[in-house]
mmCIF file of C-alpha atoms in Angstrom:
data_model
loop_
_atom_site.group_PDB
_atom_site.id
_atom_site.type_symbol
_atom_site.label_atom_id
_atom_site.label_comp_id
_atom_site.label_asym_id
_atom_site.label_seq_id
_atom_site.Cartn_x
_atom_site.Cartn_y
_atom_site.Cartn_z
ATOM 1 C CA MET D 7 98.149 -77.338 111.259
ATOM 2 C CA SER D 8 96.298 -74.233 111.286
ATOM 3 C CA ALA D 9 92.603 -73.473 110.244
ATOM 4 C CA LEU D 10 93.805 -72.841 106.899
ATOM 5 C CA SER D 11 93.849 -76.773 106.377
ATOM 6 C CA ASN D 12 90.437 -76.751 105.872
ATOM 7 C CA CYS D 13 90.694 -74.746 102.967
ATOM 8 C CA SER D 14 88.438 -75.633 99.717
ATOM 9 C CA THR D 15 90.965 -74.275 97.173
ATOM 10 C CA THR D 16 94.830 -73.844 97.474
ATOM 11 C CA VAL D 17 96.109 -70.694 99.095
ATOM 12 C CA TRP D 18 99.514 -69.147 98.483
ATOM 13 C CA ALA D 19 101.638 -66.930 100.564
ATOM 14 C CA SER D 20 101.277 -63.237 99.554
ATOM 15 C CA ASN D 21 104.974 -62.639 100.137
ATOM 16 C CA ALA D 22 107.666 -64.475 98.270
ATOM 17 C CA THR D 23 110.958 -65.699 99.322
ATOM 18 C CA THR D 24 113.824 -65.002 96.786
ATOM 19 C CA ILE D 25 115.552 -67.823 95.574
ATOM 20 C CA VAL D 26 118.244 -65.931 93.611
ATOM 21 C CA GLY D 27 118.853 -62.461 92.652
ATOM 22 C CA SER D 28 118.124 -59.042 93.912
ATOM 23 C CA PRO D 29 116.358 -55.830 92.515
ATOM 24 C CA THR D 30 119.382 -53.898 93.102
ATOM 25 C CA GLY D 31 122.188 -56.091 91.879
ATOM 26 C CA PHE D 32 123.463 -57.009 88.429
ATOM 27 C CA ALA D 33 125.522 -60.157 88.018
ATOM 28 C CA GLY D 34 128.644 -59.474 86.041
ATOM 29 C CA PHE D 35 130.431 -62.413 87.011
ATOM 30 C CA ASN D 36 128.765 -63.017 90.201
ATOM 31 C CA SER D 37 127.060 -66.393 90.690
ATOM 32 C CA THR D 38 124.543 -65.179 93.375
ATOM 33 C CA LEU D 39 123.207 -62.177 91.091
ATOM 34 C CA LEU D 40 121.391 -61.948 87.766
ATOM 35 C CA ASN D 41 121.697 -59.838 84.819
ATOM 36 C CA GLY D 42 118.780 -59.827 82.233
ATOM 37 C CA LEU D 43 116.688 -62.862 83.531
ATOM 38 C CA ILE D 44 115.843 -64.987 80.361
ATOM 39 C CA GLY D 45 114.162 -67.990 81.780
ATOM 40 C CA ILE D 46 113.501 -70.539 84.339
ATOM 41 C CA ALA D 47 113.070 -74.356 84.693
ATOM 42 C CA VAL D 48 112.302 -76.298 87.615
ATOM 43 C CA GLY D 49 114.256 -79.795 87.859
ATOM 44 C CA THR D 50 114.554 -82.951 89.735
ATOM 45 C CA ASN D 51 114.303 -82.269 93.581
ATOM 46 C CA ASP D 52 113.131 -78.645 92.698
ATOM 47 C CA SER D 53 116.613 -77.661 91.648
ATOM 48 C CA ILE D 54 116.314 -74.416 89.305
ATOM 49 C CA TYR D 55 117.616 -73.704 85.937
ATOM 50 C CA VAL D 56 118.433 -70.086 85.174
ATOM 51 C CA MET D 57 119.654 -68.468 82.003
ATOM 52 C CA ASP D 58 120.432 -64.731 82.015
ATOM 53 C CA HIS D 59 122.902 -62.611 79.877
ATOM 54 C CA GLY D 60 125.456 -59.673 80.808
ATOM 55 C CA THR D 61 128.646 -59.967 78.841
ATOM 56 C CA TYR D 62 127.720 -63.385 77.902
ATOM 57 C CA PHE D 63 124.991 -65.933 77.932
ATOM 58 C CA ARG D 64 124.978 -67.964 81.164
ATOM 59 C CA MET D 65 122.943 -70.783 82.354
ATOM 60 C CA GLN D 66 123.196 -71.597 85.888
ATOM 61 C CA LEU D 67 121.725 -74.446 88.130
ATOM 62 C CA PHE D 68 120.800 -73.568 91.686
ATOM 63 C CA TYR D 69 120.106 -76.503 94.205
ATOM 64 C CA PRO D 70 117.440 -75.924 96.935
ATOM 65 C CA GLY D 71 118.480 -73.754 99.935
ATOM 66 C CA SER D 72 121.495 -72.326 98.011
ATOM 67 C CA GLN D 73 122.057 -68.874 96.195
ATOM 68 C CA LEU D 74 125.415 -69.988 94.769
ATOM 69 C CA GLY D 75 124.721 -70.917 91.136
ATOM 70 C CA ILE D 76 126.553 -73.641 89.240
ATOM 71 C CA THR D 77 127.524 -72.461 85.756
ATOM 72 C CA ILE D 78 126.750 -75.337 83.116
ATOM 73 C CA PHE D 79 127.883 -73.237 80.218
ATOM 74 C CA ASN D 80 128.527 -69.627 78.739
ATOM 75 C CA ALA D 81 128.012 -68.612 75.118
ATOM 76 C CA THR D 82 129.517 -65.379 73.532
ATOM 77 C CA PHE D 83 127.314 -63.117 71.252
ATOM 78 C CA GLY D 84 127.423 -64.322 67.453
ATOM 79 C CA SER D 85 126.033 -66.620 64.975
ATOM 80 C CA ASP D 86 127.985 -69.620 65.263
ATOM 81 C CA LEU D 87 126.933 -72.869 66.749
ATOM 82 C CA ASN D 88 128.937 -71.970 69.914
ATOM 83 C CA GLN D 89 127.299 -68.529 69.996
ATOM 84 C CA LEU D 90 123.912 -66.975 70.750
ATOM 85 C CA SER D 91 121.979 -63.744 70.090
ATOM 86 C CA SER D 92 119.086 -62.309 71.900
ATOM 87 C CA VAL D 93 117.779 -65.635 73.205
ATOM 88 C CA ASN D 94 114.056 -65.713 74.393
ATOM 89 C CA ALA D 95 113.571 -69.102 75.680
ATOM 90 C CA PHE D 96 114.874 -72.365 76.699
ATOM 91 C CA ASN D 97 113.630 -75.917 77.336
ATOM 92 C CA LEU D 98 115.138 -79.002 78.994
ATOM 93 C CA ASP D 99 114.278 -82.652 78.204
ATOM 94 C CA MET D 100 114.428 -85.632 80.591
ATOM 95 C CA SER D 101 118.096 -86.566 79.279
ATOM 96 C CA GLY D 102 119.303 -82.960 80.391
ATOM 97 C CA ASN D 103 119.519 -81.576 76.848
ATOM 98 C CA ILE D 104 118.985 -77.976 76.703
ATOM 99 C CA TYR D 105 116.971 -76.406 73.694
ATOM 100 C CA ILE D 106 117.524 -72.584 73.182
ATOM 101 C CA LEU D 107 115.307 -70.442 71.172
ATOM 102 C CA ASP D 108 118.150 -68.056 69.780
ATOM 103 C CA THR D 109 115.754 -65.375 68.521
ATOM 104 C CA GLY D 110 118.497 -62.920 67.192
ATOM 105 C CA ASN D 111 119.388 -66.035 64.816
ATOM 106 C CA ASN D 112 116.105 -67.143 64.011
ATOM 107 C CA ARG D 113 116.929 -70.884 65.153
ATOM 108 C CA VAL D 114 116.713 -73.405 67.940
ATOM 109 C CA THR D 115 119.860 -75.039 69.159
ATOM 110 C CA LYS D 116 120.312 -78.194 71.367
ATOM 111 C CA TRP D 117 123.119 -78.272 73.813
ATOM 112 C CA VAL D 118 123.675 -81.644 75.048
ATOM 113 C CA PRO D 119 125.189 -81.903 78.546
ATOM 114 C CA GLY D 120 128.768 -80.820 78.609
ATOM 115 C CA ALA D 121 128.588 -79.507 75.237
ATOM 116 C CA SER D 122 130.516 -76.263 74.499
ATOM 117 C CA THR D 123 128.548 -75.736 71.213
ATOM 118 C CA GLY D 124 124.982 -76.402 69.936
ATOM 119 C CA ILE D 125 123.454 -78.479 67.303
ATOM 120 C CA LEU D 126 120.815 -76.731 65.195
ATOM 121 C CA VAL D 127 117.488 -78.438 65.323
ATOM 122 C CA ALA D 128 114.981 -76.041 63.872
ATOM 123 C CA GLY D 129 115.159 -72.706 61.802
ATOM 124 C CA GLY D 130 118.550 -71.205 60.772
ATOM 125 C CA ASN D 131 117.308 -70.264 57.686
ATOM 126 C CA GLY D 132 117.029 -66.889 58.027
ATOM 127 C CA GLN D 133 114.182 -64.379 58.879
ATOM 128 C CA GLY D 134 111.133 -64.513 56.947
ATOM 129 C CA SER D 135 107.405 -65.813 56.689
ATOM 130 C CA SER D 136 107.820 -68.893 54.521
ATOM 131 C CA ILE D 137 107.182 -72.149 56.630
ATOM 132 C CA ARG D 138 110.734 -73.109 57.104
ATOM 133 C CA LYS D 139 111.666 -69.381 58.349
ATOM 134 C CA LEU D 140 111.288 -67.701 61.537
ATOM 135 C CA SER D 141 110.689 -64.017 62.387
ATOM 136 C CA ASN D 142 111.347 -63.161 65.934
ATOM 137 C CA PRO D 143 110.328 -66.270 67.726
ATOM 138 C CA TYR D 144 109.193 -66.170 71.415
ATOM 139 C CA ASP D 145 108.709 -69.375 73.026
ATOM 140 C CA LEU D 146 109.099 -72.987 72.393
ATOM 141 C CA PHE D 147 107.979 -76.469 73.713
ATOM 142 C CA VAL D 148 109.873 -79.733 73.067
ATOM 143 C CA GLU D 149 107.676 -82.908 72.813
ATOM 144 C CA PRO D 150 109.153 -85.290 75.509
ATOM 145 C CA ASN D 151 108.595 -88.462 73.439
ATOM 146 C CA THR D 152 108.985 -87.190 69.668
ATOM 147 C CA SER D 153 111.495 -84.226 70.383
ATOM 148 C CA TYR D 154 109.144 -82.262 67.935
ATOM 149 C CA ILE D 155 109.796 -78.530 68.504
ATOM 150 C CA TRP D 156 106.729 -76.292 68.817
ATOM 151 C CA ILE D 157 107.681 -72.418 68.481
ATOM 152 C CA VAL D 158 105.508 -69.272 68.855
ATOM 153 C CA ASP D 159 106.569 -67.060 65.915
ATOM 154 C CA TYR D 160 105.788 -63.928 67.122
ATOM 155 C CA ASN D 161 105.940 -61.659 64.006
ATOM 156 C CA ASN D 162 104.536 -64.116 61.953
ATOM 157 C CA CYS D 163 101.494 -64.581 64.426
ATOM 158 C CA ARG D 164 101.554 -68.221 64.350
ATOM 159 C CA VAL D 165 102.520 -71.402 66.112
ATOM 160 C CA VAL D 166 104.670 -73.749 64.133
ATOM 161 C CA LYS D 167 105.926 -77.458 64.993
ATOM 162 C CA TRP D 168 109.387 -78.517 63.444
ATOM 163 C CA ILE D 169 109.556 -82.236 62.704
ATOM 164 C CA ASN D 170 113.174 -81.880 61.774
ATOM 165 C CA THR D 171 115.633 -79.587 60.670
ATOM 166 C CA SER D 172 114.114 -79.506 56.981
ATOM 167 C CA THR D 173 110.399 -80.051 57.841
ATOM 168 C CA ALA D 174 107.871 -77.600 59.546
ATOM 169 C CA MET D 175 104.136 -77.323 59.887
ATOM 170 C CA LEU D 176 101.764 -74.824 60.546
ATOM 171 C CA VAL D 177 99.843 -75.580 63.799
ATOM 172 C CA ALA D 178 97.851 -72.432 64.502
ATOM 173 C CA GLY D 179 97.424 -68.670 63.314
ATOM 174 C CA ALA D 180 95.945 -67.469 59.892
ATOM 175 C CA GLY D 181 97.705 -64.329 60.037
ATOM 176 C CA CYS D 182 97.995 -61.201 62.634
ATOM 177 C CA GLY D 183 94.542 -59.958 63.712
ATOM 178 C CA THR D 184 91.622 -60.377 66.100
ATOM 179 C CA GLN D 185 89.620 -63.111 64.827
ATOM 180 C CA ALA D 186 89.398 -66.565 66.679
ATOM 181 C CA SER D 187 91.784 -67.770 63.815
ATOM 182 C CA GLN D 188 94.535 -65.538 64.391
ATOM 183 C CA PHE D 189 96.773 -64.110 66.755
ATOM 184 C CA TYR D 190 97.989 -60.676 67.425
ATOM 185 C CA TYR D 191 102.002 -61.158 68.189
ATOM 186 C CA PRO D 192 101.539 -64.025 70.556
ATOM 187 C CA THR D 193 104.367 -64.676 73.120
ATOM 188 C CA GLY D 194 103.670 -68.057 75.122
ATOM 189 C CA LEU D 195 102.350 -71.356 74.723
ATOM 190 C CA PHE D 196 101.650 -74.485 76.712
ATOM 191 C CA VAL D 197 101.064 -77.904 74.868
ATOM 192 C CA ASP D 198 99.001 -80.533 76.858
ATOM 193 C CA THR D 199 100.341 -83.809 75.652
ATOM 194 C CA SER D 200 97.922 -85.419 78.051
ATOM 195 C CA ASP D 201 94.997 -83.955 76.227
ATOM 196 C CA SER D 202 95.810 -84.790 72.577
ATOM 197 C CA ASN D 203 98.225 -81.969 72.121
ATOM 198 C CA THR D 204 95.645 -79.391 72.871
ATOM 199 C CA LEU D 205 97.500 -76.279 72.545
ATOM 200 C CA TYR D 206 97.197 -72.799 74.907
ATOM 201 C CA VAL D 207 98.548 -69.791 73.577
ATOM 202 C CA ALA D 208 99.454 -66.288 75.367
ATOM 203 C CA ASP D 209 97.929 -63.899 72.718
ATOM 204 C CA TYR D 210 99.809 -60.862 73.858
ATOM 205 C CA TRP D 211 98.168 -57.879 72.025
ATOM 206 C CA ASN D 212 94.787 -59.525 72.168
ATOM 207 C CA HIS D 213 94.840 -59.773 75.747
ATOM 208 C CA ARG D 214 93.616 -63.036 75.888
ATOM 209 C CA ILE D 215 94.547 -66.993 76.325
ATOM 210 C CA GLN D 216 93.259 -68.985 73.339
ATOM 211 C CA LYS D 217 92.836 -72.740 73.322
ATOM 212 C CA TRP D 218 93.204 -74.622 70.246
ATOM 213 C CA LEU D 219 92.293 -78.453 69.961
ATOM 214 C CA TYR D 220 95.048 -80.011 67.818
ATOM 215 C CA GLY D 221 93.794 -79.683 64.082
ATOM 216 C CA ALA D 222 91.595 -77.023 64.593
ATOM 217 C CA SER D 223 91.152 -73.865 62.295
ATOM 218 C CA SER D 224 90.493 -71.547 65.128
ATOM 219 C CA GLY D 225 90.664 -71.123 68.848
ATOM 220 C CA ILE D 226 88.520 -70.412 71.929
ATOM 221 C CA THR D 227 89.024 -67.811 74.268
ATOM 222 C CA VAL D 228 89.194 -69.187 77.781
ATOM 223 C CA ALA D 229 90.729 -66.257 79.811
ATOM 224 C CA GLY D 230 90.512 -62.433 79.366
ATOM 225 C CA GLN D 231 88.673 -60.491 76.503
ATOM 226 C CA SER D 232 89.626 -60.103 73.083
ATOM 227 C CA GLY D 233 91.114 -56.981 72.255
ATOM 228 C CA VAL D 234 90.212 -55.507 75.687
ATOM 229 C CA TYR D 235 92.745 -54.958 78.446
ATOM 230 C CA GLY D 236 92.419 -54.088 82.018
ATOM 231 C CA SER D 237 93.151 -54.975 85.729
ATOM 232 C CA ALA D 238 89.808 -56.384 86.402
ATOM 233 C CA LEU D 239 89.263 -59.977 87.393
ATOM 234 C CA ASN D 240 87.959 -60.920 84.212
ATOM 235 C CA GLN D 241 90.592 -59.105 82.265
ATOM 236 C CA LEU D 242 94.337 -59.355 81.233
ATOM 237 C CA ASN D 243 96.772 -56.900 80.079
ATOM 238 C CA LYS D 244 99.267 -58.341 77.869
ATOM 239 C CA PRO D 245 99.319 -62.065 79.346
ATOM 240 C CA TYR D 246 102.902 -63.203 78.630
ATOM 241 C CA THR D 247 103.186 -66.875 79.383
ATOM 242 C CA LEU D 248 101.215 -69.500 81.173
ATOM 243 C CA THR D 249 101.326 -72.951 82.493
ATOM 244 C CA VAL D 250 98.441 -75.640 83.101
ATOM 245 C CA ASP D 251 97.697 -78.072 85.934
ATOM 246 C CA THR D 252 96.204 -81.299 85.492
ATOM 247 C CA SER D 253 92.588 -79.911 86.328
ATOM 248 C CA GLY D 254 92.852 -77.621 83.346
ATOM 249 C CA SER D 255 93.511 -74.336 85.624
ATOM 250 C CA LEU D 256 95.586 -71.888 83.883
ATOM 251 C CA TYR D 257 98.372 -70.221 85.601
ATOM 252 C CA ILE D 258 98.828 -66.904 83.602
ATOM 253 C CA VAL D 259 101.624 -64.431 83.737
ATOM 254 C CA ASP D 260 99.585 -61.158 83.356
ATOM 255 C CA TYR D 261 102.692 -58.854 82.597
ATOM 256 C CA GLY D 262 100.747 -55.563 82.033
ATOM 257 C CA ASN D 263 99.465 -56.029 85.691
ATOM 258 C CA ASN D 264 102.658 -57.375 87.436
ATOM 259 C CA ARG D 265 100.736 -60.274 88.671
ATOM 260 C CA ILE D 266 100.075 -64.006 88.175
ATOM 261 C CA VAL D 267 96.433 -64.890 87.669
ATOM 262 C CA LEU D 268 94.829 -68.514 88.403
ATOM 263 C CA TRP D 269 91.941 -68.937 86.005
ATOM 264 C CA LEU D 270 89.909 -72.108 86.860
ATOM 265 C CA LEU D 271 88.594 -74.453 84.136
ATOM 266 C CA GLY D 272 85.579 -72.826 82.709
ATOM 267 C CA ALA D 273 85.534 -69.688 84.961
ATOM 268 C CA THR D 274 84.685 -66.197 83.469
ATOM 269 C CA SER D 275 87.265 -64.426 85.580
ATOM 270 C CA GLY D 276 90.687 -65.093 87.536
ATOM 271 C CA ILE D 277 92.030 -64.996 90.850
ATOM 272 C CA VAL D 278 95.094 -63.073 91.729
ATOM 273 C CA ILE D 279 97.489 -65.314 93.420
ATOM 274 C CA ALA D 280 100.979 -63.617 93.233
ATOM 275 C CA GLY D 281 101.464 -59.713 92.856
ATOM 276 C CA ASP D 282 99.314 -56.811 93.649
ATOM 277 C CA ASN D 283 98.674 -55.087 90.333
ATOM 278 C CA THR D 284 101.524 -52.496 91.108
ATOM 279 C CA ASN D 285 105.262 -52.966 89.901
ATOM 280 C CA GLY D 286 107.908 -52.889 93.237
ATOM 281 C CA VAL D 287 110.413 -54.543 95.115
ATOM 282 C CA LEU D 288 108.516 -55.821 98.236
ATOM 283 C CA PRO D 289 107.940 -59.519 98.699
ATOM 284 C CA SER D 290 104.358 -59.059 97.703
ATOM 285 C CA GLN D 291 105.152 -57.340 94.474
ATOM 286 C CA LEU D 292 106.439 -58.126 91.118
ATOM 287 C CA ASN D 293 107.896 -55.763 88.153
ATOM 288 C CA GLY D 294 107.373 -57.339 84.945
ATOM 289 C CA PRO D 295 107.061 -61.094 85.399
ATOM 290 C CA TRP D 296 107.699 -63.084 82.532
ATOM 291 C CA ASN D 297 107.409 -66.864 83.639
ATOM 292 C CA ILE D 298 105.833 -69.236 86.165
ATOM 293 C CA ARG D 299 106.775 -72.825 87.141
ATOM 294 C CA LEU D 300 105.224 -74.889 89.780
ATOM 295 C CA ASP D 301 107.701 -77.048 91.919
ATOM 296 C CA SER D 302 106.852 -80.264 93.336
ATOM 297 C CA THR D 303 104.942 -78.911 96.476
ATOM 298 C CA GLY D 304 102.744 -76.420 94.195
ATOM 299 C CA ALA D 305 104.812 -73.338 95.173
ATOM 300 C CA LEU D 306 104.691 -70.870 92.503
ATOM 301 C CA ILE D 307 108.107 -70.108 91.062
ATOM 302 C CA VAL D 308 108.272 -66.726 89.102
ATOM 303 C CA ASN D 309 110.646 -65.263 86.788
ATOM 304 C CA ASP D 310 110.490 -61.614 88.249
ATOM 305 C CA TYR D 311 112.345 -60.173 85.185
ATOM 306 C CA GLY D 312 112.279 -56.538 86.156
ATOM 307 C CA ASN D 313 113.655 -56.886 89.601
ATOM 308 C CA ASN D 314 116.433 -59.527 88.471
ATOM 309 C CA ARG D 315 115.219 -62.241 90.891
ATOM 310 C CA ILE D 316 113.475 -65.455 90.876
ATOM 311 C CA GLN D 317 110.721 -65.595 93.706
ATOM 312 C CA ARG D 318 108.792 -68.616 95.312
ATOM 313 C CA PHE D 319 105.332 -68.055 96.755
ATOM 314 C CA SER D 320 104.818 -71.109 98.834
ATOM 315 C CA VAL D 321 101.685 -73.112 99.368
ATOM 316 C CA LEU D 322 99.851 -72.163 102.775
ATOM 317 C CA CYS D 323 96.854 -74.584 102.325
ATOM 318 C CA SER D 324 95.666 -77.326 99.769
ATOM 319 C CA PRO D 325 92.455 -78.979 99.905
ATOM 320 C CA ASN D 326 94.725 -82.448 100.139
ATOM 321 C CA MET D 327 96.730 -81.164 103.288
ATOM 322 C CA THR D 328 96.483 -83.363 106.090
ATOM 323 C CA SER D 329 97.575 -82.750 109.883
ATOM 324 C CA SER D 330 100.824 -84.359 109.130
ATOM 325 C CA SER D 331 101.410 -81.516 106.409
ATOM 326 C CA SER D 332 101.903 -83.929 103.414
ATOM 327 C CA SER D 333 100.238 -82.669 100.592
ATOM 328 C CA THR D 334 99.808 -83.805 96.820
ATOM 329 C CA THR D 335 99.365 -81.625 93.877
ATOM 330 C CA SER D 336 98.903 -82.654 90.433
ATOM 331 C CA VAL D 337 100.664 -80.360 88.037
ATOM 332 C CA LEU D 338 101.752 -80.790 84.358
ATOM 333 C CA THR D 339 105.442 -81.082 84.039
ATOM 334 C CA ASN D 340 106.822 -81.350 80.570
ATOM 335 C CA SER D 341 103.063 -81.147 79.894
ATOM 336 C CA THR D 342 102.667 -84.473 81.317
ATOM 337 C CA PRO D 343 100.636 -85.004 84.766
ATOM 338 C CA ILE D 344 102.579 -86.037 87.699
ATOM 339 C CA ALA D 345 101.836 -86.610 91.356
ATOM 340 C CA ALA D 346 104.317 -84.650 93.404
ATOM 341 C CA THR D 347 104.450 -84.606 97.181
ATOM 342 C CA SER D 348 105.449 -81.907 99.506
ATOM 343 C CA GLN D 349 108.365 -84.048 100.674
ATOM 344 C CA ASN D 350 110.159 -83.398 97.516
ATOM 345 C CA THR D 351 113.205 -85.288 98.571
ATOM 346 C CA THR D 352 111.290 -88.541 98.430
ATOM 347 C CA ILE D 353 110.252 -88.205 94.558
ATOM 348 C CA ALA D 354 112.082 -87.636 91.302
ATOM 349 C CA VAL D 355 110.403 -84.756 89.454
ATOM 350 C CA PRO D 356 110.976 -84.536 85.783
ATOM 351 C CA LEU D 357 112.278 -81.353 84.461
ATOM 352 C CA THR D 358 109.580 -78.590 84.031
ATOM 353 C CA THR D 359 110.022 -77.195 80.241
ATOM 354 C CA LYS D 360 107.469 -74.738 79.775
ATOM 355 C CA SER D 361 107.286 -71.237 78.011
ATOM 356 C CA LEU D 362 110.499 -69.320 78.822
ATOM 357 C CA THR D 363 110.657 -65.930 77.047
ATOM 358 C CA THR D 364 111.879 -62.497 76.975
ATOM 359 C CA SER D 365 109.438 -59.387 77.020
ATOM 360 C CA ALA D 366 107.437 -58.333 73.879
ATOM 361 C CA SER D 367 107.429 -55.006 72.625
ATOM 362 C CA GLU D 368 105.857 -52.359 74.707
#
């Protein structure tokens, strides 16, 4: 092991490897290229779930080391339950059910393994601002034990939780604005079920990350500067989605800066861990990133939307690394802490189901 084995904080490679996709190729019916990458999730043994859309909506599964995708299902455009429209996000649960945030139809449908049609589980009552309606929803999270569905309701500047198809409740947000009790068109969320359902929201147009204790009437800014955007390390520019590890560190997709920023618990500034603040096609660059996941080794898996590819930034050094090169990285998967080893074939890692979204309006 190199001298990096003595590092005090995790170090990621500055150059990524491409898991699947290409900046110059569009999918069509090609299983090795992507077209309009909607979202990603990390499954058992670090398999990657991908949804993209071209002439149809397509869910694919990529096993480690293979760029040949296995198509799980296709869906055409429309409003029937076997159709989708303007999908913004998806989640997977421990049983392999896929929850799709069908933004164009303002609903969530659940697709069980092998199904050719979905089941309505939230929304579907048209577009609007009443509690039982959605308006351009952007992100979702499905609680692993209850299957309650948390939704970022973009146009309504709020987060709602659906108990069932007829019952929804307001979790956070008091209209659109810049106050601590408000959001300004939020796009992403993370629910920490290990910490009493503490909620983190990517408050896109306020250029901040808000932390809400469950039941609170307002949030606390834990990253970025409210209403101020920029590329300084204490600033964000249109934060899009995020994930959180067991130490409370935030991994933020800083969309407007084409970078991924690590914001340690209690810090007043972030650390750039992927991307270089410019959009491009080089292995060190990103172009309008949308989502980030952590695999079982702690590697960063990034939806590099503008480049139609999924990038993997591997861990070069971790404080827990030993000379045998095995390491443990605590990550929140399904918002539940797990201990994941770098020898990922020796552990069954639950499905990662955080924040898959499409781009916010510029």
